[in-house]
């Protein structure tokens, strides 16, 4: 009997655990004999896995655009000039129309060609702004003269360009270009050869300041920039390599230190260039100009973007070229390369026939160039011609990189005077 009672109690407990009669899972369904569904539902079946048809896609928001309209929007879409609704409609259409998709791809590639590659160089004016900010807080004990700031900035920019050059870049071919008479000429060298050229010609300023001549015991046949460069190249046992960077950089630092320490004691110093002389102030600007021009030559050789100088420095370089034009024009006239003066020579300081040189853009301004005498004074009342050029283009003309007949953006007045001034500007160039 005890065993039978034990089995009955055990069976009752088993039924309660399994949700049997009288168990807690039965709720109000006691005695029905049916089980309740489990509390955790089974995963729902995806609509794609069933046999029922898929629901229709909702209609697109906004107006439906026809094919001709969508095709006309491809140009705006490539330039990212469409509204959000138009861009969505075009992109939906590109997935359905192969012809429009090909056209859109070509337009996107064309837009990429229109964008100028960004330079990895810093803004040319950033160094000047940072230095000015620092010097405002703590003035230098020995400041760099304002007339030497352009040379200091351009040599620093060129040195930064050369910093990461490997052996291949140092031996990349470079063609130096300038005008001789009325004809363009050139000389082939390498990146290292260009730095050797700058080292040799900067040596003219170094010698004028009492510093060592980089040519050492080498004596060029003439004291001209070209002769000094050729002598330096010939004296080298091997073609110049990256080793030339250190002496060039040391010499540029020495020049800046020398003019800084001498301060105003160099007003009467002149730098001979062979056939002519320049005051030290102008010679430093000339060397800054040539440093920038040859830095562009080097950057072009290695396919690297290089920005023009800051507007303040560029304006001073243009001003130097404009001030040199009357003397160059007179020299060309003496050699039969320019038209003779139409009037008698004007006395020094007196107004005479003039050409208005208008430089647009960065570093621009206006200069009145006397035509009949280098000692004459430019006069608006005696203006016979007007020429307008972009600032960088004028510098390229003065460097011999642009043919004179292609340089002027606008010309008004005496055609002969305009031609003479443009060719005189190209004659400022030299090796």
Tab-separated table of C-alpha atoms in Angstrom:
chain	number	residue	atom	x	y	z
A	1	UNK	CA	0.000	0.000	0.000
A	2	UNK	CA	2.779	2.372	0.858
A	3	UNK	CA	4.443	1.665	-2.516
A	4	UNK	CA	1.160	2.327	-4.352
A	5	UNK	CA	0.717	5.645	-2.541
A	6	UNK	CA	4.257	6.643	-3.372
A	7	UNK	CA	3.740	5.931	-7.092
A	8	UNK	CA	0.544	7.993	-7.123
A	9	UNK	CA	2.215	11.005	-5.525
A	10	UNK	CA	5.100	10.756	-7.939
A	11	UNK	CA	2.747	10.616	-10.912
A	12	UNK	CA	0.916	13.723	-9.696
A	13	UNK	CA	4.130	15.659	-9.420
A	14	UNK	CA	5.174	14.535	-12.897
A	15	UNK	CA	1.898	15.746	-14.364
A	16	UNK	CA	2.265	19.149	-12.747
A	17	UNK	CA	5.799	19.525	-14.100
A	18	UNK	CA	4.642	18.544	-17.594
A	19	UNK	CA	1.604	20.805	-17.572
A	20	UNK	CA	-0.827	17.962	-17.056
A	21	UNK	CA	-4.239	18.147	-15.434
A	22	UNK	CA	-4.251	20.586	-12.593
A	23	UNK	CA	-0.740	21.900	-13.579
A	24	UNK	CA	0.196	25.578	-13.594
A	25	UNK	CA	0.327	25.718	-17.428
A	26	UNK	CA	-3.293	24.950	-17.824
A	27	UNK	CA	-4.729	28.298	-16.643
A	28	UNK	CA	-8.472	28.260	-17.183
A	29	UNK	CA	-8.244	25.296	-19.587
A	30	UNK	CA	-8.179	22.599	-16.897
A	31	UNK	CA	-9.550	19.306	-18.084
A	32	UNK	CA	-9.521	20.150	-21.807
A	33	UNK	CA	-6.452	18.041	-22.614
A	34	UNK	CA	-4.830	20.733	-24.914
A	35	UNK	CA	-1.395	22.338	-24.438
A	36	UNK	CA	-0.865	26.152	-24.566
A	37	UNK	CA	1.621	27.597	-27.108
A	38	UNK	CA	5.162	28.210	-25.778
A	39	UNK	CA	5.916	31.600	-24.325
A	40	UNK	CA	8.913	32.298	-26.750
A	41	UNK	CA	7.579	32.464	-30.331
A	42	UNK	CA	9.363	30.737	-33.186
A	43	UNK	CA	11.219	32.901	-35.787
A	44	UNK	CA	8.941	34.359	-38.436
A	45	UNK	CA	9.378	33.191	-41.997
A	46	UNK	CA	10.835	35.797	-44.403
A	47	UNK	CA	8.466	36.959	-47.109
A	48	UNK	CA	11.109	36.102	-49.748
A	49	UNK	CA	11.098	32.442	-48.574
A	50	UNK	CA	7.393	32.003	-48.954
A	51	UNK	CA	5.295	31.354	-51.999
A	52	UNK	CA	3.361	34.621	-51.730
A	53	UNK	CA	4.203	37.424	-54.210
A	54	UNK	CA	6.393	40.253	-52.969
A	55	UNK	CA	4.678	43.546	-52.158
A	56	UNK	CA	4.991	46.267	-54.777
A	57	UNK	CA	7.709	48.920	-54.218
A	58	UNK	CA	6.387	52.291	-53.075
A	59	UNK	CA	6.232	54.915	-55.830
A	60	UNK	CA	9.248	57.339	-55.898
A	61	UNK	CA	8.793	60.573	-54.027
A	62	UNK	CA	8.516	63.735	-56.075
A	63	UNK	CA	7.780	64.142	-59.780
A	64	UNK	CA	8.864	61.462	-62.250
A	65	UNK	CA	11.432	62.900	-64.707
A	66	UNK	CA	11.518	61.810	-68.318
A	67	UNK	CA	14.652	60.496	-70.033
A	68	UNK	CA	15.482	63.743	-71.939
A	69	UNK	CA	15.274	65.728	-68.700
A	70	UNK	CA	17.471	63.260	-66.829
A	71	UNK	CA	19.999	63.269	-69.666
A	72	UNK	CA	20.170	67.079	-69.570
A	73	UNK	CA	20.938	66.893	-65.841
A	74	UNK	CA	24.026	64.693	-66.274
A	75	UNK	CA	26.394	67.664	-66.561
A	76	UNK	CA	25.030	69.309	-63.420
A	77	UNK	CA	25.130	65.952	-61.634
A	78	UNK	CA	28.811	65.452	-62.569
A	79	UNK	CA	29.574	68.894	-61.097
A	80	UNK	CA	27.530	68.077	-57.958
A	81	UNK	CA	25.229	70.999	-58.781
A	82	UNK	CA	21.899	69.108	-58.691
A	83	UNK	CA	19.367	69.302	-55.903
A	84	UNK	CA	18.963	66.267	-53.665
A	85	UNK	CA	15.783	65.142	-55.489
A	86	UNK	CA	17.375	65.577	-58.929
A	87	UNK	CA	20.531	63.731	-57.888
A	88	UNK	CA	18.468	60.822	-56.548
A	89	UNK	CA	16.449	60.655	-59.782
A	90	UNK	CA	19.599	60.759	-61.944
A	91	UNK	CA	21.342	58.042	-59.927
A	92	UNK	CA	18.257	55.816	-60.122
A	93	UNK	CA	18.162	56.368	-63.879
A	94	UNK	CA	21.874	55.533	-64.275
A	95	UNK	CA	21.172	52.049	-62.945
A	96	UNK	CA	18.655	51.488	-65.730
A	97	UNK	CA	20.135	53.319	-68.745
A	98	UNK	CA	23.530	52.152	-69.991
A	99	UNK	CA	24.009	55.052	-72.441
A	100	UNK	CA	23.463	57.656	-69.730
A	101	UNK	CA	25.709	55.727	-67.352
A	102	UNK	CA	28.571	55.838	-69.884
A	103	UNK	CA	27.999	59.540	-70.491
A	104	UNK	CA	27.944	60.235	-66.734
A	105	UNK	CA	31.237	58.382	-66.287
A	106	UNK	CA	32.894	60.440	-69.054
A	107	UNK	CA	31.581	63.665	-67.541
A	108	UNK	CA	32.909	62.751	-64.092
A	109	UNK	CA	36.348	62.031	-65.580
A	110	UNK	CA	36.271	65.388	-67.399
A	111	UNK	CA	35.432	67.181	-64.146
A	112	UNK	CA	38.478	65.546	-62.559
A	113	UNK	CA	40.688	66.993	-65.322
A	114	UNK	CA	39.331	70.483	-64.698
A	115	UNK	CA	40.459	70.440	-61.080
A	116	UNK	CA	44.021	71.645	-60.535
A	117	UNK	CA	46.086	69.196	-58.457
A	118	UNK	CA	46.587	70.426	-54.936
A	119	UNK	CA	50.136	71.329	-54.010
A	120	UNK	CA	51.735	69.636	-51.041
A	121	UNK	CA	53.675	72.828	-50.430
A	122	UNK	CA	52.500	75.303	-47.852
A	123	UNK	CA	51.138	78.666	-48.882
A	124	UNK	CA	54.114	80.832	-49.967
A	125	UNK	CA	52.852	83.596	-47.690
A	126	UNK	CA	52.535	81.345	-44.636
A	127	UNK	CA	56.211	81.586	-43.711
A	128	UNK	CA	56.093	85.384	-43.923
A	129	UNK	CA	52.950	85.589	-41.807
A	130	UNK	CA	54.344	83.275	-39.138
A	131	UNK	CA	57.620	85.206	-38.975
A	132	UNK	CA	55.793	88.537	-38.766
A	133	UNK	CA	53.617	87.229	-35.949
A	134	UNK	CA	56.653	85.969	-34.042
A	135	UNK	CA	58.619	89.169	-34.612
A	136	UNK	CA	55.715	91.277	-33.363
A	137	UNK	CA	55.896	89.444	-30.047
A	138	UNK	CA	59.675	89.394	-29.841
A	139	UNK	CA	61.593	91.726	-32.169
A	140	UNK	CA	64.836	90.225	-33.509
A	141	UNK	CA	68.137	91.397	-32.135
A	142	UNK	CA	69.522	91.557	-35.705
A	143	UNK	CA	66.621	91.791	-38.211
A	144	UNK	CA	66.818	90.759	-41.865
A	145	UNK	CA	66.542	93.908	-44.024
A	146	UNK	CA	63.226	94.248	-45.789
A	147	UNK	CA	64.968	94.372	-49.191
A	148	UNK	CA	66.589	90.967	-48.502
A	149	UNK	CA	63.391	89.264	-47.276
A	150	UNK	CA	62.424	88.034	-50.756
A	151	UNK	CA	65.800	86.294	-51.227
A	152	UNK	CA	65.533	84.770	-47.753
A	153	UNK	CA	62.014	83.449	-48.492
A	154	UNK	CA	62.715	82.080	-51.990
A	155	UNK	CA	65.912	80.258	-51.005
A	156	UNK	CA	64.043	78.718	-48.069
A	157	UNK	CA	61.220	77.559	-50.370
A	158	UNK	CA	63.655	76.035	-52.861
A	159	UNK	CA	65.567	74.318	-50.066
A	160	UNK	CA	62.306	72.810	-48.788
A	161	UNK	CA	61.560	71.510	-52.307
A	162	UNK	CA	64.977	69.838	-52.501
A	163	UNK	CA	64.809	68.290	-49.045
A	164	UNK	CA	63.168	64.985	-49.999
A	165	UNK	CA	64.752	64.531	-53.438
A	166	UNK	CA	66.317	61.163	-54.130
A	167	UNK	CA	69.195	60.470	-56.512
A	168	UNK	CA	66.846	60.090	-59.475
A	169	UNK	CA	65.336	63.551	-58.935
A	170	UNK	CA	68.757	65.197	-58.589
A	171	UNK	CA	69.721	63.867	-62.025
A	172	UNK	CA	66.398	64.714	-63.706
A	173	UNK	CA	67.000	66.722	-66.919
A	174	UNK	CA	66.259	70.465	-66.811
A	175	UNK	CA	66.436	72.912	-69.710
A	176	UNK	CA	67.437	76.471	-68.813
A	177	UNK	CA	65.772	78.960	-71.180
A	178	UNK	CA	66.457	82.610	-71.914
A	179	UNK	CA	66.530	85.128	-74.795
A	180	UNK	CA	69.677	86.181	-76.618
A	181	UNK	CA	68.990	89.163	-78.869
A	182	UNK	CA	65.604	88.373	-80.379
A	183	UNK	CA	65.973	84.608	-80.370
A	184	UNK	CA	65.192	82.095	-77.615
A	185	UNK	CA	68.065	79.882	-76.511
A	186	UNK	CA	68.474	77.123	-73.978
A	187	UNK	CA	71.013	74.965	-72.164
A	188	UNK	CA	70.456	71.413	-70.971
A	189	UNK	CA	71.510	70.421	-67.456
A	190	UNK	CA	70.152	68.569	-64.404
A	191	UNK	CA	68.523	69.553	-61.122
A	192	UNK	CA	71.946	69.445	-59.470
A	193	UNK	CA	73.339	71.528	-62.335
A	194	UNK	CA	70.694	74.219	-61.712
A	195	UNK	CA	71.708	74.464	-58.041
A	196	UNK	CA	75.350	74.729	-59.125
A	197	UNK	CA	74.318	77.567	-61.453
A	198	UNK	CA	72.585	79.411	-58.581
A	199	UNK	CA	75.634	78.840	-56.369
A	200	UNK	CA	77.950	80.311	-59.025
A	201	UNK	CA	75.889	83.422	-59.761
A	202	UNK	CA	75.043	84.096	-56.096
A	203	UNK	CA	78.816	84.158	-55.679
A	204	UNK	CA	78.817	87.572	-57.408
A	205	UNK	CA	76.912	88.980	-54.413
A	206	UNK	CA	79.119	87.044	-52.000
A	207	UNK	CA	82.290	88.551	-53.470
A	208	UNK	CA	80.784	92.061	-53.344
A	209	UNK	CA	80.132	91.541	-49.617
A	210	UNK	CA	83.673	90.274	-48.958
A	211	UNK	CA	82.692	86.595	-48.601
A	212	UNK	CA	84.428	83.635	-50.218
A	213	UNK	CA	83.905	83.033	-53.919
A	214	UNK	CA	82.348	79.558	-54.480
A	215	UNK	CA	84.484	79.172	-57.624
A	216	UNK	CA	87.619	79.154	-55.504
A	217	UNK	CA	90.698	79.127	-57.739
A	218	UNK	CA	88.657	78.715	-60.929
A	219	UNK	CA	88.890	81.841	-63.071
A	220	UNK	CA	86.089	82.318	-65.634
A	221	UNK	CA	86.988	84.051	-68.930
A	222	UNK	CA	84.429	86.795	-68.199
A	223	UNK	CA	82.719	87.845	-64.963
A	224	UNK	CA	79.251	87.137	-66.343
A	225	UNK	CA	76.702	84.713	-64.837
A	226	UNK	CA	76.912	82.383	-67.855
A	227	UNK	CA	80.727	82.320	-67.890
A	228	UNK	CA	80.910	81.668	-64.155
A	229	UNK	CA	78.425	78.815	-64.437
A	230	UNK	CA	80.198	77.162	-67.363
A	231	UNK	CA	83.535	77.470	-65.528
A	232	UNK	CA	82.085	75.832	-62.412
A	233	UNK	CA	80.587	72.983	-64.447
A	234	UNK	CA	83.865	72.383	-66.300
A	235	UNK	CA	85.918	72.418	-63.084
A	236	UNK	CA	83.792	69.648	-61.573
A	237	UNK	CA	85.358	66.223	-62.030
A	238	UNK	CA	81.893	64.675	-62.241
A	239	UNK	CA	78.455	66.088	-63.074
A	240	UNK	CA	77.018	67.923	-60.033
A	241	UNK	CA	75.168	65.701	-57.583
A	242	UNK	CA	73.073	66.253	-54.469
A	243	UNK	CA	76.303	67.227	-52.680
A	244	UNK	CA	75.973	70.713	-54.217
A	245	UNK	CA	72.948	71.460	-52.033
A	246	UNK	CA	74.992	71.960	-48.841
A	247	UNK	CA	77.372	74.658	-50.196
A	248	UNK	CA	74.510	76.466	-51.933
A	249	UNK	CA	72.431	76.484	-48.737
A	250	UNK	CA	75.392	77.580	-46.608
A	251	UNK	CA	76.170	80.419	-49.015
A	252	UNK	CA	72.546	81.647	-49.038
A	253	UNK	CA	72.517	81.667	-45.229
A	254	UNK	CA	75.831	83.539	-45.217
A	255	UNK	CA	74.468	86.182	-47.589
A	256	UNK	CA	71.404	86.786	-45.421
A	257	UNK	CA	73.539	86.979	-42.275
A	258	UNK	CA	76.010	89.355	-43.937
A	259	UNK	CA	73.389	91.855	-45.109
A	260	UNK	CA	71.658	91.603	-41.733
A	261	UNK	CA	74.819	92.381	-39.754
A	262	UNK	CA	75.933	95.193	-42.054
A	263	UNK	CA	72.461	96.788	-41.964
A	264	UNK	CA	72.565	100.212	-43.598
A	265	UNK	CA	76.298	100.064	-44.239
A	266	UNK	CA	75.873	98.593	-47.725
A	267	UNK	CA	74.025	101.435	-49.443
A	268	UNK	CA	76.904	102.160	-51.813
A	269	UNK	CA	77.729	98.506	-52.571
A	270	UNK	CA	77.244	97.486	-56.179
A	271	UNK	CA	77.323	94.010	-57.680
A	272	UNK	CA	78.982	93.664	-61.133
A	273	UNK	CA	77.321	91.310	-63.616
A	274	UNK	CA	79.890	91.683	-66.358
A	275	UNK	CA	78.221	94.095	-68.741
A	276	UNK	CA	76.340	96.050	-66.072
A	277	UNK	CA	76.076	96.599	-62.320
A	278	UNK	CA	73.219	96.542	-59.836
A	279	UNK	CA	72.976	98.131	-56.397
A	280	UNK	CA	73.103	95.504	-53.664
A	281	UNK	CA	69.410	96.015	-52.832
A	282	UNK	CA	68.423	95.294	-56.445
A	283	UNK	CA	70.946	92.465	-56.763
A	284	UNK	CA	69.324	90.645	-53.843
A	285	UNK	CA	65.915	91.050	-55.518
A	286	UNK	CA	67.398	89.793	-58.783
A	287	UNK	CA	68.778	86.717	-57.038
A	288	UNK	CA	65.382	86.092	-55.377
A	289	UNK	CA	63.707	86.314	-58.786
A	290	UNK	CA	66.137	83.869	-60.384
A	291	UNK	CA	65.846	81.499	-57.436
A	292	UNK	CA	62.068	81.365	-57.886
A	293	UNK	CA	62.279	80.955	-61.683
A	294	UNK	CA	64.749	78.069	-61.427
A	295	UNK	CA	62.749	76.493	-58.601
A	296	UNK	CA	59.847	76.370	-61.075
A	297	UNK	CA	62.189	74.789	-63.662
A	298	UNK	CA	63.145	72.125	-61.127
A	299	UNK	CA	59.532	71.542	-60.070
A	300	UNK	CA	58.488	71.107	-63.722
A	301	UNK	CA	61.304	68.597	-64.247
A	302	UNK	CA	60.052	66.376	-61.423
A	303	UNK	CA	56.350	67.084	-62.148
A	304	UNK	CA	55.686	68.875	-58.865
A	305	UNK	CA	53.474	71.967	-58.384
A	306	UNK	CA	55.224	75.116	-57.170
A	307	UNK	CA	53.444	78.341	-56.257
A	308	UNK	CA	54.598	81.894	-57.145
A	309	UNK	CA	56.109	84.112	-54.432
A	310	UNK	CA	53.971	86.066	-52.011
A	311	UNK	CA	52.279	89.119	-53.594
A	312	UNK	CA	54.519	91.558	-51.697
A	313	UNK	CA	57.717	89.929	-52.932
A	314	UNK	CA	56.337	89.413	-56.429
A	315	UNK	CA	55.470	93.126	-56.651
A	316	UNK	CA	59.059	94.071	-55.836
A	317	UNK	CA	60.419	91.704	-58.477
A	318	UNK	CA	58.086	93.217	-61.088
A	319	UNK	CA	59.090	96.710	-59.986
A	320	UNK	CA	62.778	95.870	-60.470
A	321	UNK	CA	62.120	94.601	-64.003
A	322	UNK	CA	60.060	97.695	-64.850
A	323	UNK	CA	62.834	99.998	-63.599
A	324	UNK	CA	65.401	98.158	-65.717
A	325	UNK	CA	63.368	98.315	-68.937
A	326	UNK	CA	64.417	101.857	-70.070
A	327	UNK	CA	68.134	101.014	-69.905
A	328	UNK	CA	67.624	97.692	-71.693
A	329	UNK	CA	65.519	99.417	-74.338
A	330	UNK	CA	68.276	101.985	-74.938
A	331	UNK	CA	70.888	99.196	-75.166
A	332	UNK	CA	68.801	97.321	-77.745
A	333	UNK	CA	68.308	100.547	-79.712
A	334	UNK	CA	72.065	101.073	-79.743
A	335	UNK	CA	72.527	97.559	-81.168
A	336	UNK	CA	69.893	98.095	-83.849
A	337	UNK	CA	67.381	95.735	-82.226
A	338	UNK	CA	64.760	98.407	-81.480
A	339	UNK	CA	63.243	101.256	-83.441
A	340	UNK	CA	65.151	104.554	-83.183
A	341	UNK	CA	63.803	107.274	-80.952
A	342	UNK	CA	61.168	109.322	-82.729
A	343	UNK	CA	62.140	112.516	-80.910
A	344	UNK	CA	65.314	114.056	-79.612
A	345	UNK	CA	66.727	112.584	-76.414
A	346	UNK	CA	64.887	113.925	-73.388
A	347	UNK	CA	66.904	115.547	-70.643
A	348	UNK	CA	67.274	113.650	-67.406
A	349	UNK	CA	64.169	113.943	-65.277
A	350	UNK	CA	62.071	115.498	-68.045
A	351	UNK	CA	58.838	113.838	-69.244
A	352	UNK	CA	58.873	112.046	-72.584
A	353	UNK	CA	57.012	109.472	-74.651
A	354	UNK	CA	55.865	106.676	-72.362
A	355	UNK	CA	54.220	103.269	-72.373
A	356	UNK	CA	51.830	102.364	-69.574
A	357	UNK	CA	52.632	98.887	-68.269
A	358	UNK	CA	49.658	97.514	-66.350
A	359	UNK	CA	50.296	94.345	-64.334
A	360	UNK	CA	47.171	92.540	-63.222
A	361	UNK	CA	46.643	89.973	-60.506
A	362	UNK	CA	49.008	89.108	-57.711
A	363	UNK	CA	51.722	91.714	-57.156
A	364	UNK	CA	50.247	94.006	-59.782
A	365	UNK	CA	50.381	97.734	-60.338
A	366	UNK	CA	51.079	100.307	-63.061
A	367	UNK	CA	54.382	101.673	-64.364
A	368	UNK	CA	55.085	104.389	-66.954
A	369	UNK	CA	58.070	103.284	-69.065
A	370	UNK	CA	59.985	106.116	-70.832
A	371	UNK	CA	60.656	105.125	-74.438
A	372	UNK	CA	63.183	107.599	-75.867
A	373	UNK	CA	65.720	107.987	-73.074
A	374	UNK	CA	66.545	105.925	-69.961
A	375	UNK	CA	66.984	109.136	-67.971
A	376	UNK	CA	63.580	110.536	-68.947
A	377	UNK	CA	60.601	110.532	-66.650
A	378	UNK	CA	57.504	108.487	-67.475
A	379	UNK	CA	54.555	110.772	-68.164
A	380	UNK	CA	50.838	110.013	-68.432
A	381	UNK	CA	50.446	113.104	-70.614
A	382	UNK	CA	52.893	111.663	-73.147
A	383	UNK	CA	51.477	108.112	-73.091
A	384	UNK	CA	51.518	106.529	-76.555
A	385	UNK	CA	50.742	102.881	-75.718
A	386	UNK	CA	49.200	100.684	-73.051
A	387	UNK	CA	50.019	97.033	-72.354
A	388	UNK	CA	48.276	94.783	-69.823
A	389	UNK	CA	49.738	91.488	-68.572
A	390	UNK	CA	49.259	89.114	-65.683
A	391	UNK	CA	51.915	89.427	-62.975
A	392	UNK	CA	53.249	85.866	-63.201
A	393	UNK	CA	53.136	85.980	-67.002
A	394	UNK	CA	55.201	89.183	-67.022
A	395	UNK	CA	57.789	87.497	-64.803
A	396	UNK	CA	57.884	84.512	-67.147
A	397	UNK	CA	58.415	86.951	-70.029
A	398	UNK	CA	61.285	88.620	-68.143
A	399	UNK	CA	62.738	85.164	-67.464
A	400	UNK	CA	62.708	84.273	-71.174
A	401	UNK	CA	60.099	81.540	-70.739
A	402	UNK	CA	57.353	83.216	-72.812
A	403	UNK	CA	57.804	84.535	-76.387
A	404	UNK	CA	57.211	88.316	-76.473
A	405	UNK	CA	54.636	88.083	-79.253
A	406	UNK	CA	52.484	85.801	-77.055
A	407	UNK	CA	52.836	87.649	-73.767
A	408	UNK	CA	50.520	90.679	-73.863
A	409	UNK	CA	46.933	90.118	-72.807
A	410	UNK	CA	45.870	93.592	-74.005
A	411	UNK	CA	47.538	96.137	-76.303
A	412	UNK	CA	46.445	99.654	-77.207
A	413	UNK	CA	48.424	102.330	-79.033
A	414	UNK	CA	51.770	102.451	-80.838
A	415	UNK	CA	52.455	98.887	-82.027
A	416	UNK	CA	56.154	99.545	-82.561
A	417	UNK	CA	56.607	100.867	-79.020
A	418	UNK	CA	54.714	97.866	-77.623
A	419	UNK	CA	56.911	95.437	-79.549
A	420	UNK	CA	60.107	97.153	-78.395
A	421	UNK	CA	59.078	97.043	-74.716
A	422	UNK	CA	57.997	93.395	-74.833
A	423	UNK	CA	61.254	92.342	-76.483
A	424	UNK	CA	63.198	94.480	-74.007
A	425	UNK	CA	61.441	92.610	-71.176
A	426	UNK	CA	62.477	89.269	-72.695
A	427	UNK	CA	66.047	90.603	-73.021
A	428	UNK	CA	66.206	90.908	-69.231
A	429	UNK	CA	66.586	87.128	-69.149
A	430	UNK	CA	69.953	85.430	-69.030
A	431	UNK	CA	71.358	82.056	-68.160
